Short mmCIF file of C-alpha atoms and ligand atoms in Angstrom, two decimals:
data_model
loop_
_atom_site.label_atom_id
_atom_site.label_comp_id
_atom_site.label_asym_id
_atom_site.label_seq_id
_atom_site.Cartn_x
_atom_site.Cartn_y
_atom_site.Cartn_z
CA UNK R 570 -13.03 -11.35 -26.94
CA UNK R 571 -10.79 -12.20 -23.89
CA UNK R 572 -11.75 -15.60 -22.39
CA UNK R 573 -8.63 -15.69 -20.12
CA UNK R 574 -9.45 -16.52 -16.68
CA UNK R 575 -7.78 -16.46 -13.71
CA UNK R 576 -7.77 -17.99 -10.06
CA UNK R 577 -8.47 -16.58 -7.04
CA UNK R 578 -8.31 -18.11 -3.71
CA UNK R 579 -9.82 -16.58 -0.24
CA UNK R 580 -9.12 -18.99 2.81
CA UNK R 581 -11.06 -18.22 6.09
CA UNK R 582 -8.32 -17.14 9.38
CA UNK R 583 -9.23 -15.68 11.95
CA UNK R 584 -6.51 -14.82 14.17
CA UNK R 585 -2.41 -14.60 13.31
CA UNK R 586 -1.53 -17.47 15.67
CA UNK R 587 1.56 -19.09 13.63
CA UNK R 588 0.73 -22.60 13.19
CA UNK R 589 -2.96 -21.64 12.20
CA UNK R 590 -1.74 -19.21 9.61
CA UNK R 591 1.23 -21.48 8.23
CA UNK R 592 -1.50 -23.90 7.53
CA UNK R 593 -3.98 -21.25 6.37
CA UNK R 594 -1.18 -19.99 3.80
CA UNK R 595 -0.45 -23.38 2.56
CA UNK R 596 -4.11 -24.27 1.73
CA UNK R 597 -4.31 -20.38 -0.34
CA UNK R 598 -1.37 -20.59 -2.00
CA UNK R 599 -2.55 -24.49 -3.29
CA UNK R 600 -6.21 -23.55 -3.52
CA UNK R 601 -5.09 -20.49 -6.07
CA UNK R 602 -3.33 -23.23 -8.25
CA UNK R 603 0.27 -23.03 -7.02
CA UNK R 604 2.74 -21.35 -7.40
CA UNK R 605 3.90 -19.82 -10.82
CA UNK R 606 6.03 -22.75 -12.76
CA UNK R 607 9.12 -20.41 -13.02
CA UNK R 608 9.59 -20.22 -9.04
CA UNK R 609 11.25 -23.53 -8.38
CA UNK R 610 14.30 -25.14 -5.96
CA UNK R 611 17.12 -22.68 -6.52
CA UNK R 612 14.85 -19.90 -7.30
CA UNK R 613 16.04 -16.37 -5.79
CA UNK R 614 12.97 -14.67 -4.46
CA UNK R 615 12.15 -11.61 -3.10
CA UNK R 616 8.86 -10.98 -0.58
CA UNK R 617 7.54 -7.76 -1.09
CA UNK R 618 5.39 -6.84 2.20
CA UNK R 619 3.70 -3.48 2.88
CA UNK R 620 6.06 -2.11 5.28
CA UNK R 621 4.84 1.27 5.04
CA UNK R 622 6.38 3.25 8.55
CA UNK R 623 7.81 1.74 11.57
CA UNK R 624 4.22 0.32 13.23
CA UNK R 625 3.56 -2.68 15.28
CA UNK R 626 1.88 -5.03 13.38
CA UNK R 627 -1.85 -4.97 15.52
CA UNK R 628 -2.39 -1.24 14.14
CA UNK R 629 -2.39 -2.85 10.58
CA UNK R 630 -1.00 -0.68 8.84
CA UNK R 631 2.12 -2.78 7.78
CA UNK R 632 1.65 -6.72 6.55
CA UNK R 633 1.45 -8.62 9.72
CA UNK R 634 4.86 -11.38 10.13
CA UNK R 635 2.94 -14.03 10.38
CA UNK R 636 1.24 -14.27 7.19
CA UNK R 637 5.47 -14.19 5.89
CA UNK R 638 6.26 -16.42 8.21
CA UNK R 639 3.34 -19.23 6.46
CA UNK R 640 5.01 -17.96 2.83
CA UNK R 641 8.53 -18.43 4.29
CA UNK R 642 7.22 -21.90 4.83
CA UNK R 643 5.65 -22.73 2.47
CA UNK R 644 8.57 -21.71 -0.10
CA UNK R 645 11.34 -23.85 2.31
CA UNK R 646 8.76 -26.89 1.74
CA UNK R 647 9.27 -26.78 -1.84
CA UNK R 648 12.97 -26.01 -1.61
CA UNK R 649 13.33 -22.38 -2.22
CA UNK R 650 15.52 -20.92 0.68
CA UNK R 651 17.32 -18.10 -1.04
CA UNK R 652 14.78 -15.71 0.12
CA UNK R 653 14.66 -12.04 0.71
CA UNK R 654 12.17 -9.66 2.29
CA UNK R 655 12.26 -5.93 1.27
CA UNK R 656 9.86 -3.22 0.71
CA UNK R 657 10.45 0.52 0.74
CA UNK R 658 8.26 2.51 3.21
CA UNK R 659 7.11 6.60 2.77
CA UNK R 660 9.98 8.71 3.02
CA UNK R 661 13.12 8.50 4.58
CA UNK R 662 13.89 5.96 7.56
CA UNK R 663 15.55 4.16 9.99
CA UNK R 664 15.98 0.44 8.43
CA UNK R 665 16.83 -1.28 11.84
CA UNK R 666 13.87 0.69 13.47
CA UNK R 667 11.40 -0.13 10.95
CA UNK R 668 12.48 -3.32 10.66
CA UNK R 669 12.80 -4.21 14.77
CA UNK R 670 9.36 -2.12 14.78
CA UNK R 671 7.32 -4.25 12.02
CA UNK R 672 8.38 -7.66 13.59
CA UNK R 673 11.00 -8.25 10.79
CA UNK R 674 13.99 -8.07 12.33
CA UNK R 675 12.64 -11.20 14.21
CA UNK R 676 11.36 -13.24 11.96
CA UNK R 677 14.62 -12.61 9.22
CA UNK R 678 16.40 -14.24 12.40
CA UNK R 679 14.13 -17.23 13.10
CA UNK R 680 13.37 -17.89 9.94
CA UNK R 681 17.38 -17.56 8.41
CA UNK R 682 16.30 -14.95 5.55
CA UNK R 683 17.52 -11.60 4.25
CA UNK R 684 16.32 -8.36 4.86
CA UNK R 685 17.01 -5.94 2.24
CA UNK R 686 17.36 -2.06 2.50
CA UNK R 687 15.81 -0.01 -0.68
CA UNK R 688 19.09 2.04 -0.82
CA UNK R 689 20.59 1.54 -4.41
CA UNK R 690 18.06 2.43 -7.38
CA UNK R 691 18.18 2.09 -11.32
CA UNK R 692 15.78 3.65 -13.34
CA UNK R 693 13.00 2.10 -15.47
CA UNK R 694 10.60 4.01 -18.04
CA UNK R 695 6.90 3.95 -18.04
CA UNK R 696 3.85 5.32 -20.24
CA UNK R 697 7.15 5.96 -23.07
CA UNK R 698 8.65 8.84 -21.38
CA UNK R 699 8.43 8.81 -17.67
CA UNK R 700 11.43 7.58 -15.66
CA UNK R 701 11.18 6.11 -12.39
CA UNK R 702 13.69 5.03 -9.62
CA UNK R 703 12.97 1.46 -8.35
CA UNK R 704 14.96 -0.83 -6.34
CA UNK R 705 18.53 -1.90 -8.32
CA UNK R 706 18.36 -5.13 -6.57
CA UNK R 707 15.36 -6.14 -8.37
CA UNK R 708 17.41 -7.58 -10.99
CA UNK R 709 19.06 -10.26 -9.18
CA UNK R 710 15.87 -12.24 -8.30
CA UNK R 711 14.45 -14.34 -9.97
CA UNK R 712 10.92 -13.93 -9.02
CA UNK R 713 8.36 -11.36 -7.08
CA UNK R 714 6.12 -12.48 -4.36
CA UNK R 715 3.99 -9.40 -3.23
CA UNK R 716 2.24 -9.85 -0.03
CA UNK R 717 0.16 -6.85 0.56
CA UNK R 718 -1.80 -5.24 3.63
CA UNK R 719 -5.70 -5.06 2.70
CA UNK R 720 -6.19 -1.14 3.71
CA UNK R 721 -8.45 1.67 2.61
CA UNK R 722 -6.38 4.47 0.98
CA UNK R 723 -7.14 8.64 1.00
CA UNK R 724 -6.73 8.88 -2.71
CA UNK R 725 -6.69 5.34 -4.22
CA UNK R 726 -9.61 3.88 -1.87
CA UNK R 727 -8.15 0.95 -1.04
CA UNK R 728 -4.19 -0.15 -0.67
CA UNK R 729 -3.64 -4.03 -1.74
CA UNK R 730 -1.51 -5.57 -4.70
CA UNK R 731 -1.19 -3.18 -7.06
CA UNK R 732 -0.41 -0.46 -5.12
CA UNK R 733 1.78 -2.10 -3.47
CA UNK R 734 4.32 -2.02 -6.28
CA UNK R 735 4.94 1.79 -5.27
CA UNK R 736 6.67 0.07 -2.58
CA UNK R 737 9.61 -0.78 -5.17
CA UNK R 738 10.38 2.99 -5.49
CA UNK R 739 12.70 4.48 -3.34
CA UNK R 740 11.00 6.53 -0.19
CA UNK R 741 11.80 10.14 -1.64
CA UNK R 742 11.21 9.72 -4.87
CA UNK R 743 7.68 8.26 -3.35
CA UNK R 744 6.82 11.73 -1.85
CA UNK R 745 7.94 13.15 -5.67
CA UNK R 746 5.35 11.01 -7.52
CA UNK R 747 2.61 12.12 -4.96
CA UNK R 748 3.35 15.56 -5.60
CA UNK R 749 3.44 15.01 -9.56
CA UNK R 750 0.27 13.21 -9.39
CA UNK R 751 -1.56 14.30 -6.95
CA UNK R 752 -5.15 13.36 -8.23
CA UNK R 753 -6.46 10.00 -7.73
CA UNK R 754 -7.05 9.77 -11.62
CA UNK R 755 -3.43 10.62 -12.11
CA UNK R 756 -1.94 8.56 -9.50
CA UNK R 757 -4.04 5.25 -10.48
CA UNK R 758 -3.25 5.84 -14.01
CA UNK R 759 0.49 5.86 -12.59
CA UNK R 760 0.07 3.06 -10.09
CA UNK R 761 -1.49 1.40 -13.09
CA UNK R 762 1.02 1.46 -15.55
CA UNK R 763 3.84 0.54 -12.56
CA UNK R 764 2.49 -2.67 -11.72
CA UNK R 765 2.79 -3.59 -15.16
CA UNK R 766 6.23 -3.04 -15.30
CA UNK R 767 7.32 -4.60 -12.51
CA UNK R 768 4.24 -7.28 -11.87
CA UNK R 769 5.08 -9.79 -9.23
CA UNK R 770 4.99 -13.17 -9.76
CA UNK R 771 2.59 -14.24 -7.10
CA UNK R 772 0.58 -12.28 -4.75
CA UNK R 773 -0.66 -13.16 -1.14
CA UNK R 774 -2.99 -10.67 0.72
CA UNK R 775 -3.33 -10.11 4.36
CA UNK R 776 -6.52 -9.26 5.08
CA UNK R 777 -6.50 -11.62 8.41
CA UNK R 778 -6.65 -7.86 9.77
CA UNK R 779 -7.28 -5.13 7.24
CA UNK R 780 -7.60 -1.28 7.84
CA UNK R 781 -10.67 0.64 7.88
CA UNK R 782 -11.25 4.40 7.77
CA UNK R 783 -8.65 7.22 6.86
CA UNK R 784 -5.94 4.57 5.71
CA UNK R 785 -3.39 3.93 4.78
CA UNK R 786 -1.82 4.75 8.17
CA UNK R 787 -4.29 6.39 10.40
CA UNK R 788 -7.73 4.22 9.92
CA UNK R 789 -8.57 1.69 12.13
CA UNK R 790 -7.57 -1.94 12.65
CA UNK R 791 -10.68 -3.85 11.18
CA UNK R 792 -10.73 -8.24 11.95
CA UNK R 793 -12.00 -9.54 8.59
CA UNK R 794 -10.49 -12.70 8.45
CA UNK R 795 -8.98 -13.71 4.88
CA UNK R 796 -6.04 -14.42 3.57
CA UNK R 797 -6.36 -14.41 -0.46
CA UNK R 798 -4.00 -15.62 -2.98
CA UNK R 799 -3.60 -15.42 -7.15
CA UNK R 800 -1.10 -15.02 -10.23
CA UNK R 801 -2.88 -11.92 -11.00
CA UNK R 802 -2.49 -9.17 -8.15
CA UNK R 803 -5.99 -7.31 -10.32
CA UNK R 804 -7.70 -9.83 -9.76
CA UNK R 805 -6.85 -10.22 -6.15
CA UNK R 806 -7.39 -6.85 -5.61
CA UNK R 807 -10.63 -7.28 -7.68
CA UNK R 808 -12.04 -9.65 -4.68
CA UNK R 809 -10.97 -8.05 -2.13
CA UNK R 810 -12.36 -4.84 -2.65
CA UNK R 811 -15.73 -6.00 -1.92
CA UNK R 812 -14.59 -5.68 1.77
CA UNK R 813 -15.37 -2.30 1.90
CA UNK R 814 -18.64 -2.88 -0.08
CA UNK R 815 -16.45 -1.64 -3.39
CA UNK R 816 -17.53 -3.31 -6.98
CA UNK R 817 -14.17 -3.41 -9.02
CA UNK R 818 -15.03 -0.53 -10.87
CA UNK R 819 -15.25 1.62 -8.17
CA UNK R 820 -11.37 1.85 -7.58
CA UNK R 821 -9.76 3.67 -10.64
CA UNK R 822 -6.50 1.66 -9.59
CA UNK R 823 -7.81 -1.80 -10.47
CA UNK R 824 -10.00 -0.51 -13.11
CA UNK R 825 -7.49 1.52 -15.25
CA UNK R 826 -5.05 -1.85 -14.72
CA UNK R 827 -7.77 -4.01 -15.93
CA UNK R 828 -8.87 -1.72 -18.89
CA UNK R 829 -5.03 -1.76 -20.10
CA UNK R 830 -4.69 -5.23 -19.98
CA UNK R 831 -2.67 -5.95 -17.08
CA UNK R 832 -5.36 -8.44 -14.88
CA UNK R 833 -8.77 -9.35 -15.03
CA UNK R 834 -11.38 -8.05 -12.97
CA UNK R 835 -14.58 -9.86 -14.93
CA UNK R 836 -16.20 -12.27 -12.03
CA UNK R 837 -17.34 -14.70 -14.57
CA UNK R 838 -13.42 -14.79 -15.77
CA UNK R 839 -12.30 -15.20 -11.79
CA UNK R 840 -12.48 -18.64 -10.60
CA UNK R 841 -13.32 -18.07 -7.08
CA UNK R 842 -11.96 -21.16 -4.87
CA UNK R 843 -11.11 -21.57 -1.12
CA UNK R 844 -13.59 -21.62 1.78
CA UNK R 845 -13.60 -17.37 2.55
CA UNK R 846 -16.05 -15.82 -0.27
CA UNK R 847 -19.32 -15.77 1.90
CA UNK R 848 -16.76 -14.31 4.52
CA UNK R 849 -15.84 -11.69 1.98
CA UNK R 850 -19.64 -10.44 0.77
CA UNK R 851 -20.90 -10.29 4.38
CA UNK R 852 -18.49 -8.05 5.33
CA UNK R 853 -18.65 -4.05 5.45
CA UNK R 854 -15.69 -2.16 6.93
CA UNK R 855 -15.67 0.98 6.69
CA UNK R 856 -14.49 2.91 3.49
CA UNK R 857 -11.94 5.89 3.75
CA UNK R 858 -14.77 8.91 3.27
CA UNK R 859 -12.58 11.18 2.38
CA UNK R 860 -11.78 9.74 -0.90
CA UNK R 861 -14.90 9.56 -2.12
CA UNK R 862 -15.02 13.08 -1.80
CA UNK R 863 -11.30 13.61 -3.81
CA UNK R 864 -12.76 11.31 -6.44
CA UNK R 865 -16.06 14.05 -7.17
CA UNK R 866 -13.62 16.41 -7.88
CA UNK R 867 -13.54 16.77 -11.66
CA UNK R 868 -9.88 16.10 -12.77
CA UNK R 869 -9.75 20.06 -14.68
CA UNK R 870 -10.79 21.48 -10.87
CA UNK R 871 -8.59 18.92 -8.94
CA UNK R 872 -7.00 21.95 -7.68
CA UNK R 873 -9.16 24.66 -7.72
CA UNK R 874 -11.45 22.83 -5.58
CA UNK R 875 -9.53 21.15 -3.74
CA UNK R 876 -8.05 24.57 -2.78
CA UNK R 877 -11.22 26.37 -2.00
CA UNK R 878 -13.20 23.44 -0.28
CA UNK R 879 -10.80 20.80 0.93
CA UNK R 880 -9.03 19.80 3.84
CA UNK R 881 -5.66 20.35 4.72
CA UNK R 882 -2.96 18.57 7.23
CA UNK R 883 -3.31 19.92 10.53
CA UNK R 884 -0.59 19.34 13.51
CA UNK R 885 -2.21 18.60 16.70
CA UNK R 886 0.59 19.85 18.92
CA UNK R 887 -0.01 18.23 21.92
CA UNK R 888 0.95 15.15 20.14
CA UNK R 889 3.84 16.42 17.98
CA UNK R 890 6.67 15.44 19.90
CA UNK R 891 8.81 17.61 17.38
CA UNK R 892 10.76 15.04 15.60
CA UNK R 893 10.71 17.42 12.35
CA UNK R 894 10.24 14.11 10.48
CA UNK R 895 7.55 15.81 8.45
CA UNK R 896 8.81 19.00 7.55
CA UNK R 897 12.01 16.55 5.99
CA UNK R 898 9.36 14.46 4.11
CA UNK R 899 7.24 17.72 2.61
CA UNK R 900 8.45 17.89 -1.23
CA UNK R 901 6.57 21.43 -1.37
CA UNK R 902 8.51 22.71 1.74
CA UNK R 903 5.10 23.22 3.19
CA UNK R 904 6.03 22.65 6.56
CA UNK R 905 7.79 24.35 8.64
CA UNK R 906 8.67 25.24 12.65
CA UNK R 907 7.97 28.79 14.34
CA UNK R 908 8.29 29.02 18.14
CA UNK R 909 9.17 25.83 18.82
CA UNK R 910 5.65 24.54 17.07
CA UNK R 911 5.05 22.55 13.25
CA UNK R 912 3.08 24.28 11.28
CA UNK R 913 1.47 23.99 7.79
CA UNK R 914 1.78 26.52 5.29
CA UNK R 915 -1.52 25.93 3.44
CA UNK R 916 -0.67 27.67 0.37
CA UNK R 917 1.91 25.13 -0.59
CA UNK R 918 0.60 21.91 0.10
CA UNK R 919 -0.54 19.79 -2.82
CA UNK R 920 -2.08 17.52 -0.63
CA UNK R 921 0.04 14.63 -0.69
CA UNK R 922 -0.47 13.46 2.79
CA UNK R 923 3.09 12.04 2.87
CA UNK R 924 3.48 13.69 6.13
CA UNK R 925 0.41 12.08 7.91
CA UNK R 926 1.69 8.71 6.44
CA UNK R 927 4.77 9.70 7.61
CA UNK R 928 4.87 11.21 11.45
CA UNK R 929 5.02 8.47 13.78
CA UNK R 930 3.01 9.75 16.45
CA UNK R 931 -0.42 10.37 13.99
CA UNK R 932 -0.05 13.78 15.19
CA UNK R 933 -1.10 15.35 11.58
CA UNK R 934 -4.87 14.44 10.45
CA UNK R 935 -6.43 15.96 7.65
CA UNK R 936 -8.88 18.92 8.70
CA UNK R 937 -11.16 21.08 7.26
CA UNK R 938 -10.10 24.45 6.77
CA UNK R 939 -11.60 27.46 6.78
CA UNK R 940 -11.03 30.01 3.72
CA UNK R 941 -9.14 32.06 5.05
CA UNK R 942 -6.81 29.61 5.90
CA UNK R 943 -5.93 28.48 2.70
CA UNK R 944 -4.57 31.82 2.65
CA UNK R 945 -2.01 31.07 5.26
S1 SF4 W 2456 3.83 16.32 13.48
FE1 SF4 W 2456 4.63 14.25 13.73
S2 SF4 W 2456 6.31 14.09 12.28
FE2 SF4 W 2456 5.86 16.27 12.52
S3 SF4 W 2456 7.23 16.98 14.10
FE3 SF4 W 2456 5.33 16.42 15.12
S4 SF4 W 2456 5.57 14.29 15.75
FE4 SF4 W 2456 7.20 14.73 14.26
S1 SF4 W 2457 2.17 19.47 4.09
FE1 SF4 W 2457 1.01 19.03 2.26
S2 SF4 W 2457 2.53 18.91 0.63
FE2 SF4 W 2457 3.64 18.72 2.57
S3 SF4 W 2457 3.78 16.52 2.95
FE3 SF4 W 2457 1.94 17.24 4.00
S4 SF4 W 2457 0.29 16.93 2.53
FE4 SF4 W 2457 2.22 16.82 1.36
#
């Protein structure tokens, strides 16, 4: 039997003021037992935010500056200042936009570190025979720090460490893998067996503000008021999942990573420390609904269902400001534009809601259809 434990720290912070969270960082990152031995003066590390689309950090959606900033400085008081932030957000973008957008841009300047575009890609093999783009770059770092966004998450439940690793695959390819797993069995399985591969080397979560509702882009900005840290990004998201009144088990992401070996997920084998964890079990934000209702659906009928009795992406046209952003982003060419007005062709989606995370406006929401528009 496993006995391996592992440490996970939750510090209380309320608020992203700088100097509180700087401090706030410090004591999680220390309270989790340090940083990993191999990241040390000289080491070359790359900060792996959630920088899903081009938002401003309040609508939480992308990992608030701030909680860099207190890793940033942290890191520079131990002597590591070869430092790099880079994550690769749905579909394609504008780098300078999402960056100036997120609050990057700014802190990069003020804090004299790189930014670095997802452009270049190598490919890396999972589960024996599946090859995946990530980032090329990847290579010339020495060490992984992933700081997610606590969110809830239309097919995974919830967003946090180890999904975040989808964040090393290119944009593109991103809408591919959605589309060639577009179950929430499938894709945690996938998600699963990625994080393994390329498992950072530290993980620190923002959940100062987390996301409620239909995440990962169009929920609600929740204040829960943590900041967690840990080695093992399962077990982090282990304890934060409670957040939205999740056990572990509940989210096929963390559970299929924690039944293949790749974290823990066991309480009694998480040492809980920091001053947050009565924070964490009082708290009940609200869960994405919707998918609870994708994971009912038995994985045989995933699409038959789905077909008959699901919802599809809707445009609400008085907020399209017809960027076409979407109908680029749709893998299944399931959008498209007739008198002057985005549309959804209902037949062809495959549900892989890249085009709600991906129109900047939240002018697509997932609606129930009627039968006969499936049809359409
Ligand atoms: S729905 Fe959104 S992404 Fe699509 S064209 Fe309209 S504003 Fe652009
Ligand atoms: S229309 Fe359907 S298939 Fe196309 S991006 Fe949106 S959810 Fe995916």
């Amino acid at each position: 039997m496993n006995t391996q434990k592992t440490i996970v720290s939750a510090l209380y912070c309320d608020n992203y003021n700088p100097a509180t969270v700087i401090d706030k960082v410090k004591k999680a990152i220390t309270a989790s037992g340090g940083l990993p031995k191999k990241i040390k003066p000289g080491t070359k590390v790359l900060i792996n935010p959630n920088l899903l689309t081009a938002k401003s950090p309040e609508n939480a959606v992308t990992t608030h500056p701030s909680v860099i900033k207190g890793l940033i400085h942290y890191l520079k008081s131990v002597n590591i200042t070869d430092i790099t932030i880079g994550d690769s957000p749905a579909g394609s973008h504008d780098w300078k936009k999402l960056w100036d957008i997120t609050g990057m841009s700014d802190l990069a300047r003020t804090e004299n570190v790189q930014l670095l575009a997802f452009e270049n890609t190598k490919t890396v093999t999972i589960d024996n025979d599946l090859v995946i783009p990530v980032l090329k770059e990847i290579d010339d770092f020495d060490a992984v720090i992933s700081v997610p966004k606590l969110k809830t998450h239309l097919l995974t439940k919830i967003t946090g460490a180890v999904k975040n690793t989808y964040g090393m695959i290119p944009g593109k390819a991103k809408t591919h893998f959605h589309g060639t797993h577009p179950s929430p069995r499938k894709m945690s399985k996938f998600i699963a067996k990625l994080y393994d591969t390329l498992k950072p080397d530290f993980v620190l979560m923002d959940a100062v503000e987390s996301m409620e509702g239909e995440g990962p882009n169009t929920g609600k900005p929740v204040q829960t008021g943590i900041i967690l840290a840990g080695k093992d990004g399962v077990a982090v998201d282990a304890a934060a999942c409670s957040v939205y009144g999740y056990k572990p088990e509940d989210i096929l992401i963390i559970k299929e990573a924690a039944k293949a070996g790749f974290g823990i997920i066991d309480s009694d084998r998480i040492e809980k420390t920091g001053d947050a964890w009565h924070t964490i079990k009082a708290l009940k934000a609200k869960k994405a609904f919707l998918s609870d209702v994708f994971y009912k659906i038995p994985e045989k009928l995933f699409f038959i269902v789905s077909y008959i009795t699901s919802c599809r992406p809707k445009i609400d046209s008085k907020k399209c400001v017809k960027c076409g952003k979407c109908m680029e982003e749709c893998s299944q060419s399931a959008i498209y534009k007739k008198n002057n007005k985005y549309k959804v062709k209902n037949k062809k989606c495959i549900l892989c809601m890249c085009c709600i995370e991906t129109c900047p406006f939240k002018a697509i929401k997932l609606k129930r259809s009627w039968i006969w528009d499936l049809f359409i």
